[in-house]
C-alpha positions as semicolon CSV with decimal commas, in nm:
position;residue;x (nm);y (nm);z (nm)
1;X;1,450;-15,150;1,015
2;X;1,132;-15,237;1,257
3;X;1,390;-15,079;1,508
4;X;1,376;-14,734;1,328
5;X;1,060;-14,720;1,255
6;X;0,954;-14,725;1,618
7;X;1,265;-14,468;1,683
8;X;1,077;-14,229;1,444
9;X;0,753;-14,287;1,540
10;X;0,852;-14,222;1,900
11;X;1,055;-13,926;1,774
12;X;0,755;-13,798;1,591
13;X;0,547;-13,818;1,889
14;X;0,759;-13,609;2,159
15;X;0,834;-13,348;1,859
16;X;0,444;-13,271;1,870
17;X;0,480;-13,236;2,240
18;X;0,750;-13,002;2,225
19;X;0,521;-12,818;1,958
20;X;0,237;-12,779;2,197
21;X;0,400;-12,762;2,497
22;X;0,577;-12,416;2,329
23;X;0,232;-12,282;2,316
24;X;0,207;-12,258;2,679
25;X;0,518;-12,094;2,714
26;X;0,647;-11,716;2,692
27;X;1,001;-11,864;2,611
28;X;1,054;-12,148;2,406
29;X;1,401;-12,169;2,323
30;X;1,528;-12,085;2,004
31;X;1,344;-12,220;1,716
32;X;1,638;-12,273;1,496
33;X;1,780;-12,533;1,729
34;X;1,459;-12,745;1,793
35;X;1,489;-12,751;1,440
36;X;1,829;-12,887;1,324
37;X;1,797;-13,097;1,648
38;X;1,457;-13,247;1,515
39;X;1,511;-13,241;1,150
40;X;1,855;-13,451;1,217
41;X;1,740;-13,640;1,414
42;X;1,400;-13,730;1,207
43;X;1,612;-13,798;0,883
44;X;1,868;-14,002;0,991
45;X;1,592;-14,204;1,135
46;X;1,354;-14,210;0,813
47;X;1,684;-14,277;0,568
48;X;1,692;-14,627;0,714
49;X;1,327;-14,683;0,672
50;X;1,320;-14,549;0,335
51;X;1,627;-14,806;0,237
52;X;1,434;-15,099;0,438
53;X;1,151;-14,980;0,160
54;X;1,448;-14,964;-0,137
55;X;1,437;-14,613;-0,158
56;X;1,712;-14,419;-0,146
57;X;1,768;-14,275;0,221
58;X;1,769;-13,890;0,049
59;X;1,383;-13,973;0,007
60;X;1,335;-14,044;0,378
61;X;1,473;-13,740;0,468
62;X;1,257;-13,520;0,248
63;X;0,963;-13,723;0,298
64;X;0,984;-13,678;0,663
65;X;1,070;-13,302;0,675
66;X;0,700;-13,260;0,465
67;X;0,569;-13,419;0,782
68;X;0,667;-13,219;1,071
69;X;0,726;-12,907;0,862
70;X;0,578;-12,598;0,901
71;X;0,330;-12,683;0,621
72;X;0,209;-12,999;0,722
73;X;0,200;-13,121;1,095
74;X;0,297;-12,807;1,179
75;X;0,570;-12,930;1,474
76;X;0,871;-12,735;1,319
77;X;0,814;-12,368;1,332
78;X;0,867;-12,178;1,007
79;X;1,133;-11,954;1,185
80;X;1,318;-12,272;1,238
81;X;1,340;-12,373;0,902
82;X;1,486;-12,067;0,736
83;X;1,707;-12,013;0,990
84;X;1,919;-12,315;0,888
85;X;1,988;-12,205;0,526
86;X;2,379;-12,187;0,630
87;X;2,348;-12,606;0,691
88;X;2,204;-12,558;0,292
89;X;2,509;-12,405;0,169
90;X;2,738;-12,617;0,343
91;X;2,600;-12,956;0,197
92;X;2,589;-12,818;-0,121
93;X;2,959;-12,703;-0,157
94;X;3,035;-13,071;0,023
95;X;2,822;-13,262;-0,234
96;X;2,990;-13,062;-0,534
97;X;3,360;-13,115;-0,374
98;X;3,294;-13,480;-0,406
99;X;3,162;-13,378;-0,744
100;X;3,443;-13,237;-0,882
101;X;3,668;-13,490;-0,755
102;X;3,537;-13,734;-1,022
103;X;3,581;-13,491;-1,273
104;X;3,936;-13,627;-1,417
105;X;4,046;-13,507;-1,792
106;X;4,040;-13,917;-1,863
107;X;3,654;-13,917;-1,827
108;X;3,615;-13,524;-1,972
109;X;3,786;-13,673;-2,306
110;X;3,572;-13,980;-2,291
111;X;3,222;-13,827;-2,260
112;X;3,233;-13,443;-2,316
113;X;3,162;-13,412;-2,643
114;X;2,890;-13,648;-2,628
115;X;2,794;-13,497;-2,321
116;X;2,751;-13,119;-2,431
117;X;2,588;-13,229;-2,747
118;X;2,292;-13,439;-2,589
119;X;2,257;-13,178;-2,308
120;X;2,175;-12,966;-2,579
121;X;1,954;-13,160;-2,737
122;X;1,820;-13,221;-2,434
123;X;1,786;-12,857;-2,267
124;X;1,679;-12,747;-2,618
125;X;1,404;-12,985;-2,644
126;X;1,296;-12,941;-2,315
127;X;1,301;-12,556;-2,356
128;X;1,069;-12,560;-2,639
129;X;0,802;-12,731;-2,489
130;X;0,767;-12,573;-2,149
131;X;0,790;-12,245;-2,376
132;X;0,478;-12,345;-2,579
133;X;0,322;-12,471;-2,325
134;X;0,349;-12,180;-2,069
135;X;0,254;-11,878;-2,351
136;X;-0,032;-12,124;-2,435
137;X;-0,197;-12,079;-2,098
138;X;-0,133;-11,727;-2,107
139;X;-0,469;-11,698;-2,022
140;X;-0,516;-11,925;-1,755
141;X;-0,191;-11,766;-1,569
142;X;-0,313;-11,492;-1,328
143;X;0,055;-11,319;-1,393
144;X;0,051;-11,367;-1,765
145;X;-0,329;-11,269;-1,856
146;X;-0,251;-10,857;-1,766
147;X;0,018;-10,897;-2,018
148;X;0,103;-10,757;-2,415
149;X;0,224;-11,060;-2,638
150;X;0,617;-10,946;-2,636
151;X;0,593;-10,909;-2,234
152;X;0,434;-11,305;-2,202
153;X;0,675;-11,435;-2,437
154;X;0,962;-11,266;-2,232
155;X;0,835;-11,460;-1,906
156;X;0,730;-11,732;-2,062
157;X;1,119;-11,767;-2,179
158;X;1,260;-11,720;-1,839
159;X;0,993;-11,965;-1,680
160;X;1,136;-12,186;-1,898
161;X;1,462;-12,167;-1,888
162;X;1,453;-12,207;-1,518
163;X;1,195;-12,530;-1,520
164;X;1,480;-12,679;-1,789
165;X;1,738;-12,699;-1,489
166;X;1,846;-13,015;-1,352
167;X;2,000;-13,081;-1,034
168;X;2,329;-13,205;-0,921
169;X;2,308;-13,152;-0,575
170;X;2,063;-13,472;-0,537
171;X;2,238;-13,616;-0,848
172;X;2,541;-13,665;-0,699
173;X;2,375;-13,791;-0,292
174;X;2,188;-14,098;-0,497
175;X;2,532;-14,168;-0,664
176;X;2,734;-14,161;-0,293
177;X;2,429;-14,313;-0,124
178;X;2,467;-14,615;-0,372
179;X;2,799;-14,651;-0,443
180;X;2,721;-14,638;-0,832
181;X;3,031;-14,673;-1,059
182;X;3,091;-14,704;-1,447
183;X;3,001;-14,486;-1,775
184;X;2,682;-14,433;-1,700
185;X;2,721;-14,303;-1,415
186;X;2,997;-14,136;-1,508
187;X;2,761;-13,958;-1,780
188;X;2,471;-13,924;-1,574
189;X;2,690;-13,723;-1,375
190;X;2,862;-13,461;-1,650
191;X;2,529;-13,415;-1,796
192;X;2,340;-13,245;-1,507
193;X;2,633;-13,096;-1,393
194;X;2,693;-12,897;-1,816
195;X;2,342;-12,872;-1,792
196;X;2,326;-12,625;-1,512
197;X;2,621;-12,479;-1,660
198;X;2,361;-12,409;-1,977
199;X;2,079;-12,292;-1,745
200;X;2,255;-12,068;-1,615
201;X;2,373;-11,875;-1,906
202;X;2,026;-11,925;-2,067
203;X;1,889;-11,756;-1,737
204;X;2,120;-11,454;-1,795
205;X;2,020;-11,371;-2,129
206;X;1,585;-11,427;-2,066
207;X;1,677;-11,228;-1,771
208;X;1,803;-10,914;-1,950
209;X;1,549;-10,976;-2,268
210;X;1,279;-10,990;-2,065
211;X;1,390;-10,640;-1,829
212;X;1,374;-10,519;-2,226
213;X;1,047;-10,622;-2,257
214;X;0,942;-10,408;-1,920
215;X;1,119;-10,130;-2,074
216;X;1,371;-10,176;-1,902
217;X;1,687;-10,160;-2,159
218;X;1,874;-10,437;-2,292
219;X;2,246;-10,391;-2,105
220;X;2,435;-10,594;-2,319
221;X;2,789;-10,535;-2,128
222;X;2,647;-10,595;-1,786
223;X;2,486;-10,939;-1,862
224;X;2,852;-11,099;-2,019
225;X;2,990;-10,935;-1,720
226;X;2,793;-11,065;-1,461
227;X;2,791;-11,414;-1,618
228;X;3,139;-11,415;-1,663
229;X;3,213;-11,319;-1,322
230;X;2,977;-11,599;-1,204
231;X;3,117;-11,858;-1,400
232;X;3,460;-11,802;-1,477
233;X;3,536;-11,609;-1,123
234;X;3,416;-11,900;-0,947
235;X;3,633;-12,124;-1,137
236;X;3,956;-11,864;-1,049
237;X;3,858;-11,871;-0,655
238;X;3,814;-12,298;-0,633
239;X;4,160;-12,263;-0,803
240;X;4,288;-12,096;-0,482
241;X;4,059;-12,318;-0,269
242;X;4,256;-12,600;-0,458
243;X;4,577;-12,444;-0,364
244;X;4,504;-12,402;0,022
245;X;4,349;-12,760;0,018
246;X;4,646;-12,948;-0,095
247;X;4,908;-12,744;0,096
248;X;4,647;-12,892;0,398
249;X;4,689;-13,194;0,309
250;X;5,036;-13,263;0,241
251;X;5,154;-13,078;0,552
252;X;4,886;-13,162;0,842
253;X;4,759;-13,455;0,725
254;X;4,480;-13,497;1,040
255;X;4,149;-13,362;1,068
256;X;4,096;-13,325;0,713
257;X;3,714;-13,438;0,761
258;X;3,678;-13,087;0,998
259;X;3,898;-12,860;0,787
260;X;3,706;-12,966;0,466
261;X;3,361;-12,866;0,637
262;X;3,538;-12,520;0,784
263;X;3,649;-12,444;0,461
264;X;3,336;-12,560;0,239
265;X;3,125;-12,332;0,441
266;X;3,361;-12,056;0,387
267;X;3,343;-12,106;0,002
268;X;2,955;-12,122;0,046
269;X;2,915;-11,831;0,221
270;X;3,199;-11,627;0,092
271;X;3,064;-11,726;-0,291
272;X;2,733;-11,619;-0,226
273;X;2,854;-11,243;-0,086
274;X;3,060;-11,237;-0,380
275;X;2,783;-11,312;-0,602
276;X;2,989;-11,596;-0,688
277;X;2,830;-11,987;-0,786
278;X;2,921;-12,197;-0,466
279;X;2,865;-12,499;-0,671
280;X;3,129;-12,427;-0,872
281;X;3,354;-12,275;-0,656
282;X;3,368;-12,619;-0,461
283;X;3,351;-12,794;-0,819
284;X;3,633;-12,670;-0,987
285;X;3,836;-12,750;-0,659
286;X;3,739;-13,063;-0,645
287;X;3,816;-13,161;-0,973
288;X;4,109;-12,931;-0,982
289;X;4,238;-13,161;-0,698
290;X;4,197;-13,451;-0,873
291;X;4,354;-13,396;-1,167
292;X;4,659;-13,244;-0,943
293;X;4,681;-13,568;-0,703
294;X;4,478;-13,825;-0,770
295;X;4,579;-13,988;-0,428
296;X;4,483;-13,673;-0,212
297;X;4,117;-13,634;-0,422
298;X;4,031;-13,962;-0,293
299;X;4,167;-13,865;0,108
300;X;3,884;-13,603;0,016
301;X;3,590;-13,835;-0,139
302;X;3,644;-14,095;0,179
303;X;3,681;-13,756;0,472
304;X;3,371;-13,628;0,308
305;X;3,147;-13,957;0,332
306;X;3,281;-14,010;0,696
307;X;3,159;-13,667;0,788
308;X;2,856;-13,530;0,550
309;X;2,619;-13,803;0,641
310;X;2,464;-13,586;0,941
311;X;2,494;-13,242;0,712
312;X;2,350;-13,419;0,407
313;X;2,046;-13,585;0,614
314;X;2,001;-13,188;0,769
315;X;2,003;-13,063;0,467
316;X;1,741;-13,289;0,273
317;X;1,520;-13,259;0,582
318;X;1,529;-12,887;0,588
319;X;1,486;-12,896;0,225
320;X;1,165;-13,069;0,259
321;X;1,022;-12,916;0,589
322;X;1,027;-12,576;0,324
323;X;0,813;-12,713;0,044
324;X;0,523;-12,534;0,052
325;X;0,248;-12,784;-0,026
326;X;-0,001;-12,515;-0,027
327;X;0,172;-12,342;-0,328
328;X;0,095;-12,715;-0,501
329;X;-0,250;-12,633;-0,455
330;X;-0,290;-12,322;-0,534
331;X;-0,159;-12,320;-0,930
332;X;-0,169;-12,762;-0,879
333;X;-0,365;-12,815;-1,260
334;X;-0,078;-12,556;-1,429
335;X;0,214;-12,673;-1,228
336;X;0,108;-13,111;-1,262
337;X;0,084;-13,046;-1,634
338;X;0,459;-12,843;-1,670
339;X;0,543;-13,093;-1,496
340;X;0,429;-13,413;-1,688
341;X;0,521;-13,232;-1,993
342;X;0,860;-13,174;-1,919
343;X;0,913;-13,551;-1,778
344;X;0,797;-13,602;-2,146
345;X;1,058;-13,421;-2,341
346;X;1,368;-13,525;-2,147
347;X;1,268;-13,852;-2,224
348;X;1,207;-13,812;-2,576
349;X;1,518;-13,615;-2,598
350;X;1,728;-13,889;-2,434
351;X;1,510;-14,188;-2,651
352;X;1,580;-13,991;-2,996
353;X;1,962;-13,785;-2,928
354;X;2,140;-13,998;-2,708
355;X;2,463;-14,158;-2,812
356;X;2,401;-14,564;-2,982
357;X;2,714;-14,702;-2,872
358;X;2,531;-14,782;-2,521
359;X;2,204;-14,820;-2,545
360;X;2,142;-14,792;-2,157
361;X;2,122;-14,424;-2,188
362;X;1,836;-14,422;-2,453
363;X;1,634;-14,640;-2,177
364;X;1,725;-14,502;-1,881
365;X;1,921;-14,162;-1,840
366;X;1,574;-13,922;-1,830
367;X;1,514;-14,094;-1,523
368;X;1,798;-13,967;-1,370
369;X;1,731;-13,593;-1,488
370;X;1,381;-13,575;-1,364
371;X;1,504;-13,408;-0,978
372;X;1,505;-13,032;-0,902
373;X;1,652;-12,847;-0,605
374;X;1,926;-12,662;-0,505
375;X;1,974;-12,409;-0,811
376;X;1,637;-12,426;-0,912
377;X;1,511;-12,262;-0,590
378;X;1,774;-11,992;-0,666
379;X;1,671;-11,886;-0,982
380;X;1,324;-11,898;-0,856
381;X;1,375;-11,643;-0,600
382;X;1,635;-11,418;-0,846
383;X;1,318;-11,382;-1,053
384;X;1,095;-11,279;-0,744
385;X;1,372;-11,052;-0,648
386;X;1,450;-10,914;-1,005
387;X;1,118;-10,895;-1,078
388;X;0,841;-10,768;-0,825
389;X;0,557;-10,715;-1,012
390;X;0,494;-11,051;-1,108
391;X;0,815;-11,300;-0,934
392;X;0,701;-11,372;-0,687
393;X;0,369;-11,547;-0,926
394;X;0,611;-11,710;-1,085
395;X;0,840;-11,813;-0,772
396;X;0,497;-12,012;-0,655
397;X;0,454;-12,169;-0,952
398;X;0,795;-12,322;-1,008
399;X;0,843;-12,401;-0,650
400;X;0,507;-12,631;-0,682
401;X;0,674;-12,820;-0,968
402;X;0,997;-12,824;-0,792
403;X;0,826;-13,009;-0,434
404;X;0,653;-13,230;-0,749
405;X;1,013;-13,301;-0,873
406;X;1,235;-13,330;-0,499
407;X;0,977;-13,648;-0,416
408;X;0,953;-13,847;-0,723
409;X;1,313;-13,734;-0,896
410;X;1,511;-13,900;-0,578
411;X;1,317;-14,230;-0,661
412;X;1,364;-14,207;-1,074
413;X;1,756;-14,119;-1,002
414;X;1,793;-14,417;-0,826
415;X;1,584;-14,649;-1,057
416;X;1,776;-14,575;-1,350
417;X;2,105;-14,629;-1,210
418;X;2,034;-14,980;-1,084
419;X;1,841;-15,081;-1,373
420;X;2,228;-14,983;-1,566
421;X;2,351;-15,231;-1,361
422;X;2,596;-14,979;-1,219
423;X;2,446;-14,974;-0,793
424;X;2,765;-15,207;-0,638
425;X;2,616;-15,494;-0,444
426;X;2,388;-15,475;-0,125
427;X;2,320;-15,155;-0,245
428;X;2,156;-15,253;-0,511
429;X;1,907;-15,465;-0,348
430;X;1,810;-15,226;-0,064
431;X;1,895;-15,450;0,244
432;X;2,250;-15,274;0,355
């Protein structure tokens, strides 16, 4: 670990020199190239350092991204970070593809109904708590204060729907890193995935109600059609991708990691342009392959483990660099209050409603549900675009919450997996 610390410090000194030298040049090169190279190298070394301290590698990626990003030390230009959106979509698709290979019919039969019931309870309790707190803060929140009571209720519901969301991306990344396997891990993964499906549907309904409260009308047909296309269209496209993967794996039988990276990139970019969910597309593809041919599902899992490390390091380092620390300062008190209430609501719901046959679910499951990342970011941006009169201020509040959740959540998720006893050998001790 000492060597990784030294290399990381030397790399950051080099970045400082490069960033200052750019100020003296008219042609300073491509900011995206600088951001990609710097964040990738810093992320890989920071991941080793974090693991040496018994923390998830993902925490190292995020923290070093925050440190060198435009909102802290400023070694990486903001334009360069924004230009890495392509990598973000690719990483989400690869992570979702791996997660899909874990969703076998046997797992769904074992935990499906229990997960759905607990998910409804957790989402419901968290929504009620956050909705009540947000509306109570109406006089203190600049975007709510001038609204009528019906409008404030609708916007509070919209914000609370986004705040409920979990992070399959972070959870699955930690599960991969720790090689956790077992019933607790399966339950956690299924819950965060199903939970975000709940959130997508609830968000569409809340957005429709908010639009109606501001005089835009409630278009039921458009609402149902949009949600249906995003959910079922994503599953259909994922099925087509699964067929393409199976044909390639059985016919070509080589260069599988490169093929998966290319196909995942196409799924991420194409899905976004077709108003589909790239996460659901890749999730459906992985699940179909795992249930049609378990051997090929294992091949996909191992291929992404080999090829995915640099992509994941760059993705989470870029996510850290994009965190707006000034947003946390602007709406800090309200954001921290909602973070605390959300955590308490999740803890209470898990303690009260988790199945009793496995005591670990009541004790540790809540820690795996704290993280927020890609889905929450996307919904916050959608609020900003859909409701320009107040959406930007709502987005700032949500991003401030995500900043806290991204830094705390991965550590808690790893702690939950370790406490459950399902982290494999050397990973449990953090010495590997």
